[in-house]
XYZ file of C-alpha atoms in Angstrom:
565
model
C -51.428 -53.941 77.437
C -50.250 -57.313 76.951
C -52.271 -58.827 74.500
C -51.345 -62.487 75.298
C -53.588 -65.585 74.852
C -57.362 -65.583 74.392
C -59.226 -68.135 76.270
C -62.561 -69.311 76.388
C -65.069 -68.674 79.523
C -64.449 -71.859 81.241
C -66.496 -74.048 83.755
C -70.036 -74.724 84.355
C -71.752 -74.865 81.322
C -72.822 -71.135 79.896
C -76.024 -70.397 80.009
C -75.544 -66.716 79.594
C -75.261 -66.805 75.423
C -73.361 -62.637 75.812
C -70.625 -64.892 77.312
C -70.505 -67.699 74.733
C -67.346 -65.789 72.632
C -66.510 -63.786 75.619
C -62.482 -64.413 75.762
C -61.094 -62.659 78.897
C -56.961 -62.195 78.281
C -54.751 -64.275 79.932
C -53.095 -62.264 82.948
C -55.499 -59.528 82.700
C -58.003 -59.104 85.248
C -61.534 -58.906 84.112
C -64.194 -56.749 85.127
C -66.788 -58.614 84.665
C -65.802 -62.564 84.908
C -63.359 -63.973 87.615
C -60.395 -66.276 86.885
C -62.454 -69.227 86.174
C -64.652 -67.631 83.716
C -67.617 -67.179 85.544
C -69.246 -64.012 86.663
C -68.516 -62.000 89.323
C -71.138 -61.336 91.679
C -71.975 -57.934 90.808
C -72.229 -58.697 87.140
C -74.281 -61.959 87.941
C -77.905 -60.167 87.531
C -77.344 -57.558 85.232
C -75.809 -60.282 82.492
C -78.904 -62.421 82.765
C -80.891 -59.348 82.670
C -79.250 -58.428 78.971
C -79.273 -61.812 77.956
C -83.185 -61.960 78.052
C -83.959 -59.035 76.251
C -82.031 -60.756 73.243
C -79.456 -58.895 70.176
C -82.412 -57.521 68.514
C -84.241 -55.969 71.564
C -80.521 -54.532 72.890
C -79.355 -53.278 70.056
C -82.584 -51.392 69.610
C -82.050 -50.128 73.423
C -78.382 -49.044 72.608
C -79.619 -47.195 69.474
C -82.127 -45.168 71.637
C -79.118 -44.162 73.828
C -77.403 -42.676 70.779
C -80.301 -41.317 69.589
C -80.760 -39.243 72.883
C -77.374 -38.268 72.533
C -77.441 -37.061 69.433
C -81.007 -35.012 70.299
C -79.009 -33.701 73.243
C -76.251 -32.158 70.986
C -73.253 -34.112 73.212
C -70.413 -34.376 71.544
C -66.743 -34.038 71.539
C -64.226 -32.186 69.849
C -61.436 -33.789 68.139
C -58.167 -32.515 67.410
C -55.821 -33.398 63.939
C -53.968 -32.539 61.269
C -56.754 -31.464 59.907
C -57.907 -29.014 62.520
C -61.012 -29.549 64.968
C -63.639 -31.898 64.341
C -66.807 -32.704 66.369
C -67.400 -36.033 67.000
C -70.606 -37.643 68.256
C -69.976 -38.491 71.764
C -68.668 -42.223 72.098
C -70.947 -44.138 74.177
C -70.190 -47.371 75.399
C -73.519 -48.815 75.828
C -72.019 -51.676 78.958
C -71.515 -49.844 81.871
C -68.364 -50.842 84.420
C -69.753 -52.369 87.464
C -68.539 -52.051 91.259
C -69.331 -53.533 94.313
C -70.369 -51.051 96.981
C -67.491 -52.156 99.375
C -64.922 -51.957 97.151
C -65.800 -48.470 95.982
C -65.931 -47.205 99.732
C -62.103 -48.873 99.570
C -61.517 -46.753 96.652
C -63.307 -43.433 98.276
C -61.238 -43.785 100.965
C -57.547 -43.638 99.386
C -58.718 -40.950 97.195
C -59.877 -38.638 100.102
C -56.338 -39.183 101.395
C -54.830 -38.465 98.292
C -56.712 -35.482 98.548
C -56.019 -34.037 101.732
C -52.162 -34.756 101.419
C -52.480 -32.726 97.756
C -54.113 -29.774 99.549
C -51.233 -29.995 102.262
C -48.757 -30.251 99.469
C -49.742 -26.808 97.512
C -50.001 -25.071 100.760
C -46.486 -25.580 101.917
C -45.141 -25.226 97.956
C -46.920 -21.740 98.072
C -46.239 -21.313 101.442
C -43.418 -22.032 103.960
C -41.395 -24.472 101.513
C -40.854 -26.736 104.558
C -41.073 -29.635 101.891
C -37.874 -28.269 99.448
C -35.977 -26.886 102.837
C -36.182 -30.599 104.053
C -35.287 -32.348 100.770
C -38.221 -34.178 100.741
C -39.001 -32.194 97.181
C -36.279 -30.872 94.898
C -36.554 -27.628 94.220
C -35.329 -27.625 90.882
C -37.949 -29.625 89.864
C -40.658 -27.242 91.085
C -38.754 -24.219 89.499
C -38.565 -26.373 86.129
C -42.519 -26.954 86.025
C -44.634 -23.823 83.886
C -47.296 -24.970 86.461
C -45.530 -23.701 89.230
C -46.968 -19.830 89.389
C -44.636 -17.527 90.926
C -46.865 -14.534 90.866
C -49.230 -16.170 93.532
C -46.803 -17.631 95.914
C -47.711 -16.732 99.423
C -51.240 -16.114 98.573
C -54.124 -17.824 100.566
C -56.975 -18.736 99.074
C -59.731 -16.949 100.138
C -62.097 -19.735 100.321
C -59.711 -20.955 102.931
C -58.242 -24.314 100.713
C -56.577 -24.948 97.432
C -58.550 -27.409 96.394
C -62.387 -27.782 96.044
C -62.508 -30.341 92.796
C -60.393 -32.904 91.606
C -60.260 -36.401 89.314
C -58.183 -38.983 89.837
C -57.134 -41.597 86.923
C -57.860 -45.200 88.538
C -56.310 -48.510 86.781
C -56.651 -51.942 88.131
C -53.458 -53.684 87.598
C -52.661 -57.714 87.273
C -52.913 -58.476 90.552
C -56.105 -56.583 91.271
C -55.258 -53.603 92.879
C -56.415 -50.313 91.865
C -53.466 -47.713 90.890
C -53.900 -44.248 90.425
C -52.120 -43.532 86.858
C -52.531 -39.798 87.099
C -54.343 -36.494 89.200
C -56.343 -34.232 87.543
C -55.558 -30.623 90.180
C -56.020 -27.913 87.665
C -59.718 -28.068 86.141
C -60.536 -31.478 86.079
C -62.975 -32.258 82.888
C -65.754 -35.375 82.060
C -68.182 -34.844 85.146
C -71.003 -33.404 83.094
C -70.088 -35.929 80.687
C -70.526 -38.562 83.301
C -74.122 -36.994 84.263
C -74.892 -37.110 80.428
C -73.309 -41.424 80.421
C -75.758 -42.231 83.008
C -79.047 -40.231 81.788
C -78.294 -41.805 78.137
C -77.304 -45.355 79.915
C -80.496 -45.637 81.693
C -82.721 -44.672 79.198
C -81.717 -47.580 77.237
C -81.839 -49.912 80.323
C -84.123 -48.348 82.815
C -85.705 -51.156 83.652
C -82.199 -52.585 84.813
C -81.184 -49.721 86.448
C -84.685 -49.651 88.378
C -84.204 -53.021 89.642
C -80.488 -52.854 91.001
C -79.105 -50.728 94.016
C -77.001 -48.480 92.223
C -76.214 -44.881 93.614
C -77.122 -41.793 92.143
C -75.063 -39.133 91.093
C -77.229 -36.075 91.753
C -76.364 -35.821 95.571
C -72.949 -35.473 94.656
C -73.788 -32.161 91.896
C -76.453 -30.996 94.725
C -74.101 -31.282 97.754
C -70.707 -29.019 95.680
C -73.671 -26.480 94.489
C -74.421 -25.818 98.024
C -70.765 -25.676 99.134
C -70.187 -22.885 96.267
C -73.513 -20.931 97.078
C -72.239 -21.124 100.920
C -68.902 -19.769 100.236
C -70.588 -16.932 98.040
C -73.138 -15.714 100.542
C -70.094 -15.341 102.701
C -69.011 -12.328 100.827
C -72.114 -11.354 98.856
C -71.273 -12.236 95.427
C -72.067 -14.537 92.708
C -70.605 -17.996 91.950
C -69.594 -18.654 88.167
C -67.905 -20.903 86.111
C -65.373 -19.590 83.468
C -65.266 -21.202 80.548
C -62.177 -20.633 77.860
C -65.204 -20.538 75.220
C -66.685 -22.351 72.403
C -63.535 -23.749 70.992
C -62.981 -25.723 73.864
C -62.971 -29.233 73.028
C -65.359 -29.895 76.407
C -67.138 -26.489 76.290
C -70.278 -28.624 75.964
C -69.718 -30.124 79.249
C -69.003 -26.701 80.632
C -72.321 -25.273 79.678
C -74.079 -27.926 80.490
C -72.552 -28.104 84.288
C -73.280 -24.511 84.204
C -77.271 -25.505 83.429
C -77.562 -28.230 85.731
C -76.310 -26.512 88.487
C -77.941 -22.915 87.669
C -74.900 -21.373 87.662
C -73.379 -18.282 85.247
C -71.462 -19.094 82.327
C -69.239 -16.936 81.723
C -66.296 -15.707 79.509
C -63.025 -14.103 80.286
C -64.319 -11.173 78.576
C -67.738 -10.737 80.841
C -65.248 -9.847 83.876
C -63.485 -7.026 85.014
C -61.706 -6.066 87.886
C -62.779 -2.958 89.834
C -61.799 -1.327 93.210
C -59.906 -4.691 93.504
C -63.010 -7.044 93.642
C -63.949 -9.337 90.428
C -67.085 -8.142 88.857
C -69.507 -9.446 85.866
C -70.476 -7.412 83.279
C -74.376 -7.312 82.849
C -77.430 -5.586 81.847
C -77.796 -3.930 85.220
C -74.181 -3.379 85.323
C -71.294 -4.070 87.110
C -71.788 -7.444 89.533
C -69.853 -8.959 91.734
C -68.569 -12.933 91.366
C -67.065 -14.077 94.503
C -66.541 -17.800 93.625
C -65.039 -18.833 90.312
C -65.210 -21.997 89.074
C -62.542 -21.948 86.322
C -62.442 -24.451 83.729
C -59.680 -22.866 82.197
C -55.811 -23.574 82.510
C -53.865 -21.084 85.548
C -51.481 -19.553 83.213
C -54.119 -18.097 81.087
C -56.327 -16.777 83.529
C -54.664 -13.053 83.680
C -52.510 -11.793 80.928
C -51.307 -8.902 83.029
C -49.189 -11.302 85.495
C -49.312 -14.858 83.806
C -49.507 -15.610 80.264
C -49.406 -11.881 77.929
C -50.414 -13.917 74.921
C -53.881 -14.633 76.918
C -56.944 -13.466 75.616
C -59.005 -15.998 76.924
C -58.136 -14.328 80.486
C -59.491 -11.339 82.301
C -56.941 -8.706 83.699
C -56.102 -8.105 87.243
C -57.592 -11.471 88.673
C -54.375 -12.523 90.463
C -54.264 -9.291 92.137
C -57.966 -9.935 92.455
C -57.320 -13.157 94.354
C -54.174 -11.569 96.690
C -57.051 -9.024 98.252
C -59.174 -12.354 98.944
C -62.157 -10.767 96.785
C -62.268 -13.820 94.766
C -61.910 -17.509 95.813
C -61.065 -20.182 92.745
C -61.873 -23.390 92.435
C -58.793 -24.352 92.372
C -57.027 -22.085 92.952
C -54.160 -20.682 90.492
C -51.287 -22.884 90.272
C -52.709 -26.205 92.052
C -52.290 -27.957 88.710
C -48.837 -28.681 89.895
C -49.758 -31.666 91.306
C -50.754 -33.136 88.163
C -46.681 -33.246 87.344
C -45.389 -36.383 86.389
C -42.141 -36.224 88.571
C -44.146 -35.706 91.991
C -45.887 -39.384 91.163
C -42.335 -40.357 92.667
C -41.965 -38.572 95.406
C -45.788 -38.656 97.369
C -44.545 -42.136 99.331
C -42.486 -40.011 101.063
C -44.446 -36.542 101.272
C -47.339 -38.388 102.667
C -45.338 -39.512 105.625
C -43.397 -36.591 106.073
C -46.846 -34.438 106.253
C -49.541 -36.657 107.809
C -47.235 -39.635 109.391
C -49.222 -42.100 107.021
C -48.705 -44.548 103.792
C -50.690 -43.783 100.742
C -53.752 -46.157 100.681
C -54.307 -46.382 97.029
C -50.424 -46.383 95.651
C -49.364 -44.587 92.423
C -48.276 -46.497 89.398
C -44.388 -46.716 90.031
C -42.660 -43.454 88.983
C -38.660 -42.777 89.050
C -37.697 -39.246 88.375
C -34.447 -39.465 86.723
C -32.634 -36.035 87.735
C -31.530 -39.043 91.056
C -28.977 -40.389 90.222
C -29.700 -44.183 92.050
C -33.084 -43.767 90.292
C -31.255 -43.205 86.870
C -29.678 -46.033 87.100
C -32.548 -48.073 87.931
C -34.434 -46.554 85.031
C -31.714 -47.012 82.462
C -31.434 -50.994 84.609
C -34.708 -51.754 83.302
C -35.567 -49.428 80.347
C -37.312 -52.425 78.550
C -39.964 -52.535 81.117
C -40.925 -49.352 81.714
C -42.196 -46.293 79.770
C -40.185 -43.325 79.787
C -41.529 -39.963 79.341
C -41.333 -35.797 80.315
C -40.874 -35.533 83.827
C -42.914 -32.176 83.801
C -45.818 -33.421 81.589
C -49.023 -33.386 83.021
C -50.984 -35.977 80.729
C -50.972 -39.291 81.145
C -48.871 -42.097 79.421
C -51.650 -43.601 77.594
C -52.056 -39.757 76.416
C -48.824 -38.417 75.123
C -47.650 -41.390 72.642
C -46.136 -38.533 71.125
C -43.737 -38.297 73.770
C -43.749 -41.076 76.097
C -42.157 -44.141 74.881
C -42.638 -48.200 75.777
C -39.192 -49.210 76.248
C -39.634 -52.730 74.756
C -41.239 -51.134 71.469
C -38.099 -48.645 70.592
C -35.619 -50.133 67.984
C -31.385 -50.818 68.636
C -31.068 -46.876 67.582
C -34.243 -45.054 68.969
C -32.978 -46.970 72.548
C -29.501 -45.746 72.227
C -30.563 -42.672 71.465
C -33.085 -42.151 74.649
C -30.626 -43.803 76.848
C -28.166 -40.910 75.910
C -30.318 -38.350 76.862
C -31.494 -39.393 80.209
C -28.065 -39.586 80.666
C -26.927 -36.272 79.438
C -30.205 -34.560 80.929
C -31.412 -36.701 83.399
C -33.859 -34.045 85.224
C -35.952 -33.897 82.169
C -37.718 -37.810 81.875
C -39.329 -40.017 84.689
C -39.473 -43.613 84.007
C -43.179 -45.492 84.990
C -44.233 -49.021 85.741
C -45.405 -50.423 82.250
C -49.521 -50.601 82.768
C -51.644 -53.465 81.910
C -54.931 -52.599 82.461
C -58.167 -54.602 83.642
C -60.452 -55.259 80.560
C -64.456 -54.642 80.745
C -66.964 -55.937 78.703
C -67.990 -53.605 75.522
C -70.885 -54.541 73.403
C -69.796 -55.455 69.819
C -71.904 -56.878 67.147
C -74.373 -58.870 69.109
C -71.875 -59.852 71.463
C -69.540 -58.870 74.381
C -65.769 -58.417 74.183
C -62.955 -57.386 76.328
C -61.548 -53.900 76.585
C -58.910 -52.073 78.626
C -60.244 -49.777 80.896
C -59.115 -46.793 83.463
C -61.929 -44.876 85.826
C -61.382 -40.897 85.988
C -63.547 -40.614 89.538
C -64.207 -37.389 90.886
C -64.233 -35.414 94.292
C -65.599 -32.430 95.568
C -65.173 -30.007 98.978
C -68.045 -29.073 101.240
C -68.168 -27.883 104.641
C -68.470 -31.436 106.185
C -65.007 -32.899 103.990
C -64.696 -34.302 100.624
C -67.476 -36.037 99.320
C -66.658 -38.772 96.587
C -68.940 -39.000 93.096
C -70.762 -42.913 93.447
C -69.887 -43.922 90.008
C -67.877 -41.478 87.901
C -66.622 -41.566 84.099
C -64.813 -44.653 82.448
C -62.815 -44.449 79.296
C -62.820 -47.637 77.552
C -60.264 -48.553 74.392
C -61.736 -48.892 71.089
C -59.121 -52.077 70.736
C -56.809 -53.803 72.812
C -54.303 -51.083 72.203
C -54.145 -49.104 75.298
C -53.534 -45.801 73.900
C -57.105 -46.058 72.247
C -58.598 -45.077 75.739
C -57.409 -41.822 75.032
C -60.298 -39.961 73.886
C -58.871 -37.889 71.050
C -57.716 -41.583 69.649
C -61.057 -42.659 69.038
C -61.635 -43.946 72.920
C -64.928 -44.545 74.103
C -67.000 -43.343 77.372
C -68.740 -45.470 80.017
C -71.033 -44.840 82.618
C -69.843 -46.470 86.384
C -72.423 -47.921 88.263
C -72.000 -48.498 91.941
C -74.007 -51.436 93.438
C -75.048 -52.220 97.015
C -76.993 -54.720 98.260
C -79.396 -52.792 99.894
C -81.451 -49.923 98.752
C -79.918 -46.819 97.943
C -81.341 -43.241 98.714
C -82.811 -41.422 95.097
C -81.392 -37.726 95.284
C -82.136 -35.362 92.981
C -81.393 -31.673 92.235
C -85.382 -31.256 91.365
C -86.921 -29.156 93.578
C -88.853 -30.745 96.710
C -92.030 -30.559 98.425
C -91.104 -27.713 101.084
C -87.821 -26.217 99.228
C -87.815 -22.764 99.325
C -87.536 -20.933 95.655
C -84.493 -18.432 95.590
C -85.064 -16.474 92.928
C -82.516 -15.074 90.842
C -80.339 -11.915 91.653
C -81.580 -9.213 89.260
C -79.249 -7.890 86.628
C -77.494 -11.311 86.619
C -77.451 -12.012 82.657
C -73.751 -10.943 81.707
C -74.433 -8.092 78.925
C -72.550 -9.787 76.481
C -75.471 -12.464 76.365
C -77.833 -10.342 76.755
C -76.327 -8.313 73.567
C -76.759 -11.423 71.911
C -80.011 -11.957 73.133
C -80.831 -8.641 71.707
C -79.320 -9.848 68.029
C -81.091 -12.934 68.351
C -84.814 -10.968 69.116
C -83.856 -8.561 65.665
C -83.190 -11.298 63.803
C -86.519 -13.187 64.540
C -88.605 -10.461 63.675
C -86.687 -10.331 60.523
C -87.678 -14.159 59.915
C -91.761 -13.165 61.135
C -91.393 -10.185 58.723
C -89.918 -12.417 55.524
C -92.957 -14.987 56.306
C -95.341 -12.845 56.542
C -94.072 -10.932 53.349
C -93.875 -14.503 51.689
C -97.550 -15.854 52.786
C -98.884 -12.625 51.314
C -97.279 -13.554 48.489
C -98.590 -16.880 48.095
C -102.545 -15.942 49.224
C -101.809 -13.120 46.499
C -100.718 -16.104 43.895
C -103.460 -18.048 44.679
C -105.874 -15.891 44.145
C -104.873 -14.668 40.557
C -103.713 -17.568 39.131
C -105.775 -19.628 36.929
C -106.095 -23.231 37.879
C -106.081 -24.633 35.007
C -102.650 -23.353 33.665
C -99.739 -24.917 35.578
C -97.131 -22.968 37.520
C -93.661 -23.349 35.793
């Protein structure tokens, strides 16, 4: 982020007193004002609408937010030197604004994106038309530890790859969005996005109430059904697997699990038997046709992937090559979150679907080319250079990916010798500046970098886009503070029409039917718990009952009139 020259909000005079220290960056788009200073058209109302309920009234309303938080238990698990941490989940009380048309704009490249990443992993586990033609190199794929050998030439049995995905938005200088990065393998934040907007509207309902702004709950409804339709195809269960407790978003993973009605569940509540996937549970052995896996491929069977795994269950791939089992996603699509492939999906997406990508990637040059080498190594000072196979974003991996322009005389000479000696290895990237949004700081509003993280989902009619989504927002003008394990901050996204917008819910309605759940479906490792938890409460109710004879006992022995020491 180029930090450049403040200036202050410029032209008619301000009536809106959040904007009176409001400096928008010079050669950064903003958000929320235009060029001149003034607001943008979405913002227009909502500003106005803050600006009369006063410091004292919003920071009360912002303090409610965290308090519901808090209540709720959200939070987030941070990673150190010191080992994990839980940290109260980083609201940022503003949310980012969009106009309905441009999001439709945005819905529409990302749906393409999709498709062509679904065409993608079916011809890398498939026919390999892409590395026979060139078009991919194959040593590339071969290089990547997401690239799962034991499942090649395995079709889903759900019939597609994909079923859920994220993409990492970022408006550039010139106002076009970017996608920075792909999230293929078990994209994370959407029940932290559900939990944004419930904590977001409680503190400005009334706001909220009076602007158009799509919901979110059609979006949760509409994937539920798709995942209950591809289960009663083959009589099973849908789950979501969880790598446990540890997880640093196993919070969001129960609380998907919740809002959906859907089984939680453990690598350790499933087995494999007679080939098909089954749950463990009181009434015994069930079977899960649709897994929802928010766990990484390679640790999802220690018998054919990872054999340091214990967060996996045994025989799943084999599981998956009989078609008892269809994953969402399935093993190995986290491929296409490698870095490298940024470079070459110009070209894939008009080799496979004759067609140029509507919303471009940042600008990625895989250096095991030699022509695009040299053009890295050309303009090293303007790019960052990082792991060609890593599947985190720039902003993300500091630890690895470098800002040319920030390395000294020696760190340079030294990087430049590498690429050199082991070109295949690093991918140079566009340098990213970053559209600011407003955050809410002491009584007033300041500028922030910000990148989107929106989210899409399969059902029987196509992919169906989330209206709103999950912003990260820096905690500085440092752009590596989006990152949420350095202290970034969360936002909720608020798409705005102009007309009305239709309130969906995952309630029940007048005239649902009531599907009761399948018997025997609480895995037996809860319902052990369960168990533990019912002994150990009639432990408590024994010790208080033990403890109020006591005191009636006390009472009525003791003289009043001599103090108890």
């Amino acid at each position: 982020m180029a930090k450049g020259n403040h200036k202050r909000v410029r032209g008619k005079p301000q009536i809106h007193s959040l904007l009176e220290h409001y400096q928008p960056i010079d050669g950064v788009v903003d958000e929320m004002v235009d060029a001149s200073g003034n607001p943008r058209p979405v913002w227009k109302h909502f500003i106005e609408a803050l600006d009369e309920l006063g410091a004292e009234k919003l920071g009360q309303r912002f303090a409610r937010a965290d308090q519901y938080l808090r209540d709720a238990g959200v939070y987030y698990r941070v990673y150190d030197k010191a080992g994990a941490n839980e940290r109260e989940w980083p609201l940022a009380h503003v949310p980012v604004l969009i106009e309905d048309n441009e999001w439709a704009a945005i819905s529409a490249g990302l749906v393409q994106r999709a498709e062509l990443f679904e065409e993608t992993i079916a011809d890398i586990y498939g026919p390999n038309r892409l590395v026979e033609k060139g078009i991919l190199p194959a040593g590339l794929i071969a290089a990547s530890t997401e690239y799962l050998r034991p499942v090649v030439g395995t079709r889903p049995a759900g019939g597609h790859f994909l079923h859920f995905c994220a993409f990492e938005l970022g408006r550039g200088p010139d106002g076009q969005w970017w996608v920075l990065g792909d999230r293929t393998q078990a994209p994370s934040g959407a029940g932290f996005a559900l939990e944004n907007r419930v904590a977001t509207t409680r503190a400005l309902s009334d706001i909220y109430g009076e602007m158009h702004v799509h919901r979110l709950a059609g979006f949760f409804r509409r994937f539920r059904d798709a995942l209950i339709g591809m289960a009663k195809e083959t009589d099973g269960r849908v789950a979501i697997l969880t790598p446990g407790p540890l997880n640093e978003t196993y919070y969001e993973h129960a609380y998907i699990a919740r809002y959906l009605g859907i089984m939680l569940l453990e690598g350790e509540d499933l087995t494999v038997s007679g080939g098909r996937l089954m749950v463990r549970t009181v009434s015994g052995l069930m079977p899960i046709s649709v897994l929802w896996r928010r766990l990484d491929a390679a640790f999802a069977d220690p018998l054919e992937l990872r054999s340091d795994s214990q967060i996996g269950t045994p025989g799943l791939v084999e599981a998956i090559r009989q078609g008892a089992v269809a994953t969402v996603n399935a093993l190995g699509s986290g491929l296409m979150e490698t870095r490298a492939l940024l470079a070459f999906l110009p070209k894939i997406s008009r080799a496979l679907r004759g067609e140029e990508l509507l919303l471009p990637s940042v600008a990625t040059w895989w250096c095991g080319q030699a022509s695009e080498r040299a053009h890295v190594l050309a303009n090293i000072d303007r790019m960052v250079i990082g792991p060609a196979l890593s599947t985190r974003l720039a902003f993300e991996d500091d630890d690895q990916t470098k800002l040319g322009s920030a390395l000294s005389a020696g760190e340079r000479a030294e990087l430049v010798a590498r690429i050199e000696r082991e070109g295949g290895a690093f991918v140079g990237q566009e340098a990213v500046t970053l559209s600011t949004t407003p955050v809410y700081v002491g009584g007033w509003l300041e500028p922030r970098p910000a990148s989107l993280r929106v989210y899409l989902a399969r059902t029987p009619e196509g992919w169906t886009v989330m209206p709103g989504g999950f912003a990260r927002v820096g905690l500085s003008l440092d752009p590596t503070a989006i990152a949420m394990q350095r202290g970034g901050q969360a936002a909720d996204v608020w798409v705005v029409s102009d007309q009305p917008v239709e309130r969906e819910t995952l309630l029940p309605q007048e005239g649902d039917s009531f599907t009761r759940t399948r018997p025997g479906s609480l895995p037996s490792r809860a319902a052990e718990n369960l168990t533990w938890l019912g002994r150990y409460i009639e432990r408590s109710e024994d010790t208080v009952r033990i403890l109020r004879a006591y005191h009636v006992r006390l009472a009525e022995t003791s003289d009043p009139d001599m103090p108890l020491l």
